[in-house]
mmCIF file of C-alpha atoms in Angstrom:
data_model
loop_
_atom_site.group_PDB
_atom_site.id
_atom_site.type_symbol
_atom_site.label_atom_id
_atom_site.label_comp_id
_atom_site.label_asym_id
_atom_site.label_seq_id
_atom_site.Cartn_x
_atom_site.Cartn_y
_atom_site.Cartn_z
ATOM 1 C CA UNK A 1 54.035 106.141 80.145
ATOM 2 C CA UNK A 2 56.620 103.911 80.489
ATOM 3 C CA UNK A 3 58.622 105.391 77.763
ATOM 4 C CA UNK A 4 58.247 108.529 79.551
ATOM 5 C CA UNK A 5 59.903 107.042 82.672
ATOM 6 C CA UNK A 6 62.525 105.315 81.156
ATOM 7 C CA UNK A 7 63.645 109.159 79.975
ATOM 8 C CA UNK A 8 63.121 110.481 82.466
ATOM 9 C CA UNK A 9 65.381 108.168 84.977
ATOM 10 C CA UNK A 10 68.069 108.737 81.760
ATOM 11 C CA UNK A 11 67.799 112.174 82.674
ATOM 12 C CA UNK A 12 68.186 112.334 86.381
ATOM 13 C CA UNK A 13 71.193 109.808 85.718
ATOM 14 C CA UNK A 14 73.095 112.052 83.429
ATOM 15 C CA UNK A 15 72.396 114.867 85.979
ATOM 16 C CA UNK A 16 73.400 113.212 88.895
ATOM 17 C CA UNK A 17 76.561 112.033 86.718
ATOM 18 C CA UNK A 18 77.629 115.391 85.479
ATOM 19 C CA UNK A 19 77.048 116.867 89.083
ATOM 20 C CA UNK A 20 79.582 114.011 90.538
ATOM 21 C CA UNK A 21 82.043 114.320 88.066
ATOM 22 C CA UNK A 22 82.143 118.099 88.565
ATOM 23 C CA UNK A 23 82.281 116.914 92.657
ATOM 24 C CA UNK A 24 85.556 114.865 91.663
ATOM 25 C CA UNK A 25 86.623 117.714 89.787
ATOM 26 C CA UNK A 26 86.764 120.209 92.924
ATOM 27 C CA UNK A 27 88.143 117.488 95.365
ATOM 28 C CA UNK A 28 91.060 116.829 93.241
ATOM 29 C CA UNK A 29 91.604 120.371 93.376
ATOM 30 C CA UNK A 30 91.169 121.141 96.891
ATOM 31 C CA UNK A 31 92.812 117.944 97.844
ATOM 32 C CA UNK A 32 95.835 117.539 95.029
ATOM 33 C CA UNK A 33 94.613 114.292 94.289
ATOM 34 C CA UNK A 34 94.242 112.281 90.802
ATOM 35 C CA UNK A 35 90.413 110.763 91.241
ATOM 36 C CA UNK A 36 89.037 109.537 87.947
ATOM 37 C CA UNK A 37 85.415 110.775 87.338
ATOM 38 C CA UNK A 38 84.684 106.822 86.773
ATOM 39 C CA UNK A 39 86.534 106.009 90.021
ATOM 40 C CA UNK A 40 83.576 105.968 92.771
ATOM 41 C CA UNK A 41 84.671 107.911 96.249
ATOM 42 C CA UNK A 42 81.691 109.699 98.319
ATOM 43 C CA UNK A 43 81.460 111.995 101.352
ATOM 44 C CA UNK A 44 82.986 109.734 103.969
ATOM 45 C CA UNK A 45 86.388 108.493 101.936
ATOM 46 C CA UNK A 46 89.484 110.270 103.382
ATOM 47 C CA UNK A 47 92.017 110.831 100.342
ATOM 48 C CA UNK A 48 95.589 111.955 101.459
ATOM 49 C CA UNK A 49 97.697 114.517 99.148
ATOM 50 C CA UNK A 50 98.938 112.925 95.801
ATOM 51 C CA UNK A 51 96.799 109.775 95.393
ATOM 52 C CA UNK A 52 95.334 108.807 92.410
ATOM 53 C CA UNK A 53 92.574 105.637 91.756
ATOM 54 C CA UNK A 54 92.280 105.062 88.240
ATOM 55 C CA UNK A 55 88.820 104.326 86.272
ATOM 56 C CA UNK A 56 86.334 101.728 87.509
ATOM 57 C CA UNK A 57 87.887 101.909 91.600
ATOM 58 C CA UNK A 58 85.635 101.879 93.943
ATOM 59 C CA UNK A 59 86.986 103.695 97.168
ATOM 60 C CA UNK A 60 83.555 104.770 98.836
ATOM 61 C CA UNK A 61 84.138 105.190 102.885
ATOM 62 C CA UNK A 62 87.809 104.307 103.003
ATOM 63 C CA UNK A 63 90.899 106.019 104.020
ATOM 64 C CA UNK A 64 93.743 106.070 101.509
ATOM 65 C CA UNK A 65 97.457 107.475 102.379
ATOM 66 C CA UNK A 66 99.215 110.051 100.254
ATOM 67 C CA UNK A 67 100.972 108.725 96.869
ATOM 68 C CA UNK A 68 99.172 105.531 96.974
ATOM 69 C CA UNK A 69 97.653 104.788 93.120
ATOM 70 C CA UNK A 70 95.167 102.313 92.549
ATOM 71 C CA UNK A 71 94.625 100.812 88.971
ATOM 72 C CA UNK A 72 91.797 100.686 86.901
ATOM 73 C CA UNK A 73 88.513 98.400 88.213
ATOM 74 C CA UNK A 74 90.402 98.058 92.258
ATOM 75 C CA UNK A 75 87.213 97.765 94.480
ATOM 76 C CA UNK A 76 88.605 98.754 98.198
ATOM 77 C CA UNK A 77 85.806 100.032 99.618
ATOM 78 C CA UNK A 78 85.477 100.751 103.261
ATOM 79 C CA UNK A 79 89.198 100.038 103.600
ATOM 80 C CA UNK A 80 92.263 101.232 105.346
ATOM 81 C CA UNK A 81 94.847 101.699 102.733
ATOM 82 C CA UNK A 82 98.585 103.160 104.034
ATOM 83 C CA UNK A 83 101.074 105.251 102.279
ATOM 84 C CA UNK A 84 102.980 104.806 98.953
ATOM 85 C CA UNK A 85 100.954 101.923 98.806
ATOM 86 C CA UNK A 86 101.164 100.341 94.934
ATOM 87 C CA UNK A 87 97.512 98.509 93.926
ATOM 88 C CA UNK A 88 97.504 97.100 90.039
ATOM 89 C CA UNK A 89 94.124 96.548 87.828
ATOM 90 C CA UNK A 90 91.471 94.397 89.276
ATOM 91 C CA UNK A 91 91.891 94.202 92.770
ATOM 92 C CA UNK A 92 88.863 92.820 94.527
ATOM 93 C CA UNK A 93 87.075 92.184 98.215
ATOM 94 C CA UNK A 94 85.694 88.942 99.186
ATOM 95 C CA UNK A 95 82.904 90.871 101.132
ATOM 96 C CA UNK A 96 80.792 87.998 102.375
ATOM 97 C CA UNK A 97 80.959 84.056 103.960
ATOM 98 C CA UNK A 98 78.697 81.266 103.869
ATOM 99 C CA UNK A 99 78.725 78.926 107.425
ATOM 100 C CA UNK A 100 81.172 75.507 106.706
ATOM 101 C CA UNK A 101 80.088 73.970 109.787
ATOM 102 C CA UNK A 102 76.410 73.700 109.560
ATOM 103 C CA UNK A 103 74.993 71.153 107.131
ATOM 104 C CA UNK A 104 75.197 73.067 104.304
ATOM 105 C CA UNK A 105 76.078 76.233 103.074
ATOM 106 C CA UNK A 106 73.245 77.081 101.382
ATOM 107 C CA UNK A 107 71.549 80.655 102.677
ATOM 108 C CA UNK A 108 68.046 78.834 103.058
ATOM 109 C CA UNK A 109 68.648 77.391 106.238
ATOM 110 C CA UNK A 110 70.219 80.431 107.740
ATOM 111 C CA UNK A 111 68.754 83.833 108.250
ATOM 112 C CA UNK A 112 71.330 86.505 107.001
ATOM 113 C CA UNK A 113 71.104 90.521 106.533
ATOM 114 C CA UNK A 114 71.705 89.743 102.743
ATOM 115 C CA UNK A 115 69.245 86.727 102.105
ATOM 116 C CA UNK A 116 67.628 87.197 98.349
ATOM 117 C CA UNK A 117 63.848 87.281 98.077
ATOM 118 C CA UNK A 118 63.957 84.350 95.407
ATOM 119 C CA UNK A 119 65.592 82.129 97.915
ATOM 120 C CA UNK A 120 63.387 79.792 99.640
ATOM 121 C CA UNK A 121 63.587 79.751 103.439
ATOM 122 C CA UNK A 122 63.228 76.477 105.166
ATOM 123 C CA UNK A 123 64.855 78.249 108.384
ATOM 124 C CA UNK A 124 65.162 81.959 109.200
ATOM 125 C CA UNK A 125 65.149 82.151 112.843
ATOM 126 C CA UNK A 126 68.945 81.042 112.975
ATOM 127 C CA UNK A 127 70.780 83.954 112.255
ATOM 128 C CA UNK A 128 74.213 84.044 110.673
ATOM 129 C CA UNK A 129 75.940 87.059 110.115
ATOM 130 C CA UNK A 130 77.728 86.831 106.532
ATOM 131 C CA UNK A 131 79.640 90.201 106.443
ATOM 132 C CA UNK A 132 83.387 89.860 106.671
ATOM 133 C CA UNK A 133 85.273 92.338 108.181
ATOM 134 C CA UNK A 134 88.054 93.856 110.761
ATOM 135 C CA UNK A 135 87.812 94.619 114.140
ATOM 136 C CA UNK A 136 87.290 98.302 114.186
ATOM 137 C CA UNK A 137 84.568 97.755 111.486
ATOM 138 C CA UNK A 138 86.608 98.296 107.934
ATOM 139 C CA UNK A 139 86.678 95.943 105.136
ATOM 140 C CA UNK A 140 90.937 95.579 105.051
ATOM 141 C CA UNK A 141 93.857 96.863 106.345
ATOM 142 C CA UNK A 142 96.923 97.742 103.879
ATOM 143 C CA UNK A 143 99.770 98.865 105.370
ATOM 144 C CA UNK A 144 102.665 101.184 103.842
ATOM 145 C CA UNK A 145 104.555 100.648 100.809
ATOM 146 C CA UNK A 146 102.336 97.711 100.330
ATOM 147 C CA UNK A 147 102.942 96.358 96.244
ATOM 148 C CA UNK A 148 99.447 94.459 94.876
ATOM 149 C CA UNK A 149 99.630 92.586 91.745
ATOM 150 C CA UNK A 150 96.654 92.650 89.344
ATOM 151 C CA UNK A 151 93.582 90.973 89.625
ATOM 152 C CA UNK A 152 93.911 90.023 93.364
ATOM 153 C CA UNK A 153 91.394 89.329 95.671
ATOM 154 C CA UNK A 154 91.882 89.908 99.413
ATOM 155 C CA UNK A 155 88.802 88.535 101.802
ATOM 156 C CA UNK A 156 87.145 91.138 104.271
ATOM 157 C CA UNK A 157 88.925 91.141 107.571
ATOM 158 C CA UNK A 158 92.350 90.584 106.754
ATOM 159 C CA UNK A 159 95.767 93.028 107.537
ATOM 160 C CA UNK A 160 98.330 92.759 104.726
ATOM 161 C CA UNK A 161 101.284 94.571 106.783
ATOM 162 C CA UNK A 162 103.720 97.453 106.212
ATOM 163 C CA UNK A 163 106.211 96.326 102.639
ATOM 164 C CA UNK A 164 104.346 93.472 101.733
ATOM 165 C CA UNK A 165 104.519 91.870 98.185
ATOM 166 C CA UNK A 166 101.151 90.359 96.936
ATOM 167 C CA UNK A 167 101.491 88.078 93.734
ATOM 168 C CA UNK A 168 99.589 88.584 90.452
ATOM 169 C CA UNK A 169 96.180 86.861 90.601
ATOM 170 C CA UNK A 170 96.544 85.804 94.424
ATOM 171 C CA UNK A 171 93.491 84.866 96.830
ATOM 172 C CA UNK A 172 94.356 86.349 100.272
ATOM 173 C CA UNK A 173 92.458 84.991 103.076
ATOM 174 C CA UNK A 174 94.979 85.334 106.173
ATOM 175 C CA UNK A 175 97.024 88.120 107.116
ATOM 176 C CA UNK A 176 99.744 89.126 105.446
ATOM 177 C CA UNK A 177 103.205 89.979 107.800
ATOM 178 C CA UNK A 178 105.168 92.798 107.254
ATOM 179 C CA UNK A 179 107.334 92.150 104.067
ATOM 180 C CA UNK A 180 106.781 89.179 103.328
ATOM 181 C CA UNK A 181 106.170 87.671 99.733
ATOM 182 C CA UNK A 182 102.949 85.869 99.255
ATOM 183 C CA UNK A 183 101.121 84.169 95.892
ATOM 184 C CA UNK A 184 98.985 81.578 94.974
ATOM 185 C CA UNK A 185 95.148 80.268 95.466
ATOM 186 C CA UNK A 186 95.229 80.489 98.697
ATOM 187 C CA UNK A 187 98.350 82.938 98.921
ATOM 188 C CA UNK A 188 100.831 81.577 101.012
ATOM 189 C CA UNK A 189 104.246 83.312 101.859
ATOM 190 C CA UNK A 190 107.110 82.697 99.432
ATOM 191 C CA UNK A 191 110.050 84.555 101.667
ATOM 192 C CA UNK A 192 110.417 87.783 103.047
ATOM 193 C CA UNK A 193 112.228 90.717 101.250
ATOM 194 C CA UNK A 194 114.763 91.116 103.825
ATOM 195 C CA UNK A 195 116.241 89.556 107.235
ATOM 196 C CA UNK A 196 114.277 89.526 110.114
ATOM 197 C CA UNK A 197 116.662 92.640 111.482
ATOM 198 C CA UNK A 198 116.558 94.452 108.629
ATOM 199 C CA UNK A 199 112.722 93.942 108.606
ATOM 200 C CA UNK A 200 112.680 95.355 112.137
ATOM 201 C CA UNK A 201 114.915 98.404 111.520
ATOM 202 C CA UNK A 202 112.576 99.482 108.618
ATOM 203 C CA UNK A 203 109.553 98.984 110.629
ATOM 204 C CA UNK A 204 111.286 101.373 113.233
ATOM 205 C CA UNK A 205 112.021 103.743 111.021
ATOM 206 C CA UNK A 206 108.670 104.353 109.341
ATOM 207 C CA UNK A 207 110.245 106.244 106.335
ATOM 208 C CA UNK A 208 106.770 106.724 104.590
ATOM 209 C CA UNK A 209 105.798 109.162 107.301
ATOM 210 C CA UNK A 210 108.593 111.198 106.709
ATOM 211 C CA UNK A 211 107.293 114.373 104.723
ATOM 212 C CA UNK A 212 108.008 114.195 101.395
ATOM 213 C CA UNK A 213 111.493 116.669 101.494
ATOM 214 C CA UNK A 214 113.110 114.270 104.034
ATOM 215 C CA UNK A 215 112.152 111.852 101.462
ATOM 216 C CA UNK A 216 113.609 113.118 98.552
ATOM 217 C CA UNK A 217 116.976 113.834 100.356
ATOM 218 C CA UNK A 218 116.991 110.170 101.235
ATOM 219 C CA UNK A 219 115.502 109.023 97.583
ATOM 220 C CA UNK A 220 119.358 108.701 96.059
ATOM 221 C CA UNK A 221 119.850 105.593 99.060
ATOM 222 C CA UNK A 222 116.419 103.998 98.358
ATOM 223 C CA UNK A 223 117.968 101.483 95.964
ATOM 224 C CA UNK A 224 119.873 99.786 98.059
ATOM 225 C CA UNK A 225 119.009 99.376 102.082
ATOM 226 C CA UNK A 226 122.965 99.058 102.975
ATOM 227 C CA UNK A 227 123.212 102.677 101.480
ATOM 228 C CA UNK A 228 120.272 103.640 103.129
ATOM 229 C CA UNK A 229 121.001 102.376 106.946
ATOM 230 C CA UNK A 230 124.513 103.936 106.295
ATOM 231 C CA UNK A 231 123.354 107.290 105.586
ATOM 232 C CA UNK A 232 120.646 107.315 108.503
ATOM 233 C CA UNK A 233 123.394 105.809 110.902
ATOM 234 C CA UNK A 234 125.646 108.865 109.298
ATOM 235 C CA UNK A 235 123.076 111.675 109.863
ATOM 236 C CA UNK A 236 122.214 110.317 113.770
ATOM 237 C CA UNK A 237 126.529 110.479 114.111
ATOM 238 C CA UNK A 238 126.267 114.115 113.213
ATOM 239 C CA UNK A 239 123.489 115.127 115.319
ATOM 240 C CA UNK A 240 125.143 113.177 118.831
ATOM 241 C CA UNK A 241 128.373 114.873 117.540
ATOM 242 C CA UNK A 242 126.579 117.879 118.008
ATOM 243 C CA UNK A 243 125.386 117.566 121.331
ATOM 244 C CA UNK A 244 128.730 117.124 122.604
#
C-alpha cells in the first residue's frame, strides 16, 4: 500500500505541476510578462507589464513594478518591489528573529507561532512574536531603479529606497536611503551616487513612472545626468515659452 501512495502523490504532483506551468503560461500572456514555470508566483502576486523572475524565484503575494527582472533562486516573497528595479541570483529574506534581550535565544523559553514540535518547552506562556516585517504587513520594500547584487540577503522589515546600489553578497538589516551605496556583513553605506541636490531633483522627477515613450525619448540623456537635467530644463523652457 505504501507503494501505491507514494505513486499516487507522484501523480497528483505532476498534475498539479503541469496545471501551474500552463497557469504561468496564460499570465505571461495576458500580462506581457517573462515568469519562469520554476519561478513560484500565486493568485495574490501583482506583476506589472514587462517583468521577468527567472527560475527558482519565489514571488508568491508580492507586488513587482514593470521591467523589473529578478535572477535565478531570488526569494521576495510578500514584498513590495518598484520599477526597473535590477535583482541578481540568490537574493534572500531573513524572515524571522530570535529575542537578544532575554536570557537566551533559544525558542524553548519563548512561545512563538513557529516553535518546532521536537523542541522542548520549558516556557510557552511568554509569547514572542518572531516574524519580521514592515508596517503595512509586507516582507520589504524596494524602491525604483533599485540595483541588487547576487546572493544578498535583506532582513524582513527593511525599505531599500528609490536608486539604491546593494553590494554582491551583502547582509541588509537597516534601511537603505535613496541612492546610496551599501556592502558588507552588515551592509553599511559606502557613498551615495550623486550630490545630495542631484539626489533630490531625481527623486522629484520620478522618471520610472514616466510611460515607457517619454522614456525612450529621454533614453539618449540617461548616460549622463548633466545631459539629462539639461534636456528636462530645455523641454519645461519650451512649454513656459508657450504660455506666453
Amino acid at each position: 500500500m505504501s507503494l501505491i501512495r507514494a505513486i499516487g502523490r507522484k501523480v497528483k504532483g505532476a498534475i498539479k505541476n503541469r496545471n501551474y506551468r500552463k497557469w504561468v503560461f496564460r499570465f505571461n500572456q495576458t500580462h506581457s510578462t517573462r515568469v519562469s514555470a520554476d519561478a513560484k508566483i500565486d493568485e495574490n502576486t501583482e506583476l506589472e507589464k514587462h517583468v521577468r523572475l527567472d527560475p527558482g524565484c519565489d514571488f508568491r503575494g508580492s507586488i513587482v513594478g514593470r521591467h523589473t527582472y529578478a535572477g535565478n533562486g531570488s526569494k521576495l516573497p510578500n514584498s513590495v518591489v518598484g520599477r526597473f528595479t535590477s535583482i541578481a541570483d540568490g537574493c534572500r529574506l531573513i524572515m524571522f528573529t530570535h529575542p537578544i534581550h532575554f536570557v537566551s535565544t533559544w525558542p524553548g523559553f519563548f512561545h512563538t507561532i513557529n516553535s518546532p514540535d521536537i523542541i522542548k518547552h520549558f516556557n510557552d506562556s511568554t509569547p514572542f512574536f518572531e516574524y519580521l516585517h514592515c508596517q503595512d504587513g509586507r516582507s520589504v520594500h524596494i524602491g525604483n531603479d533599485v540595483w541588487i547584487g547576487q546572493n544578498v540577503t535583506i532582513k524582513n522589515g527593511v525599505t531599500i529606497g528609490d536608486g539604491a546600489v546593494i553590494g554582491a553578497n551583502a547582509l541588509v538589516t537597516k534601511d537603505v536611503p535613496p541612492y546610496a551605496i551599501v556592502g558588507g556583513v552588515p551592509a553599511k553605506i559606502i557613498r551615495y551616487r550623486f550630490s545630495p541636490e542631484e539626489i533630490q531633483f531625481l527623486l522629484s522627477v520620478r522618471w520610472w513612472e514616466w510611460d515607457d515613450q517619454t522614456i525612450e525619448l529621454y533614453s539618449p540623456c540617461f548616460q549622463s545626468l548633466a545631459k539629462f537635467h539639461e534636456k528636462l530644463d530645455l523641454e519645461a523652457a519650451a512649454i513656459n515659452q508657450n504660455k506666453i
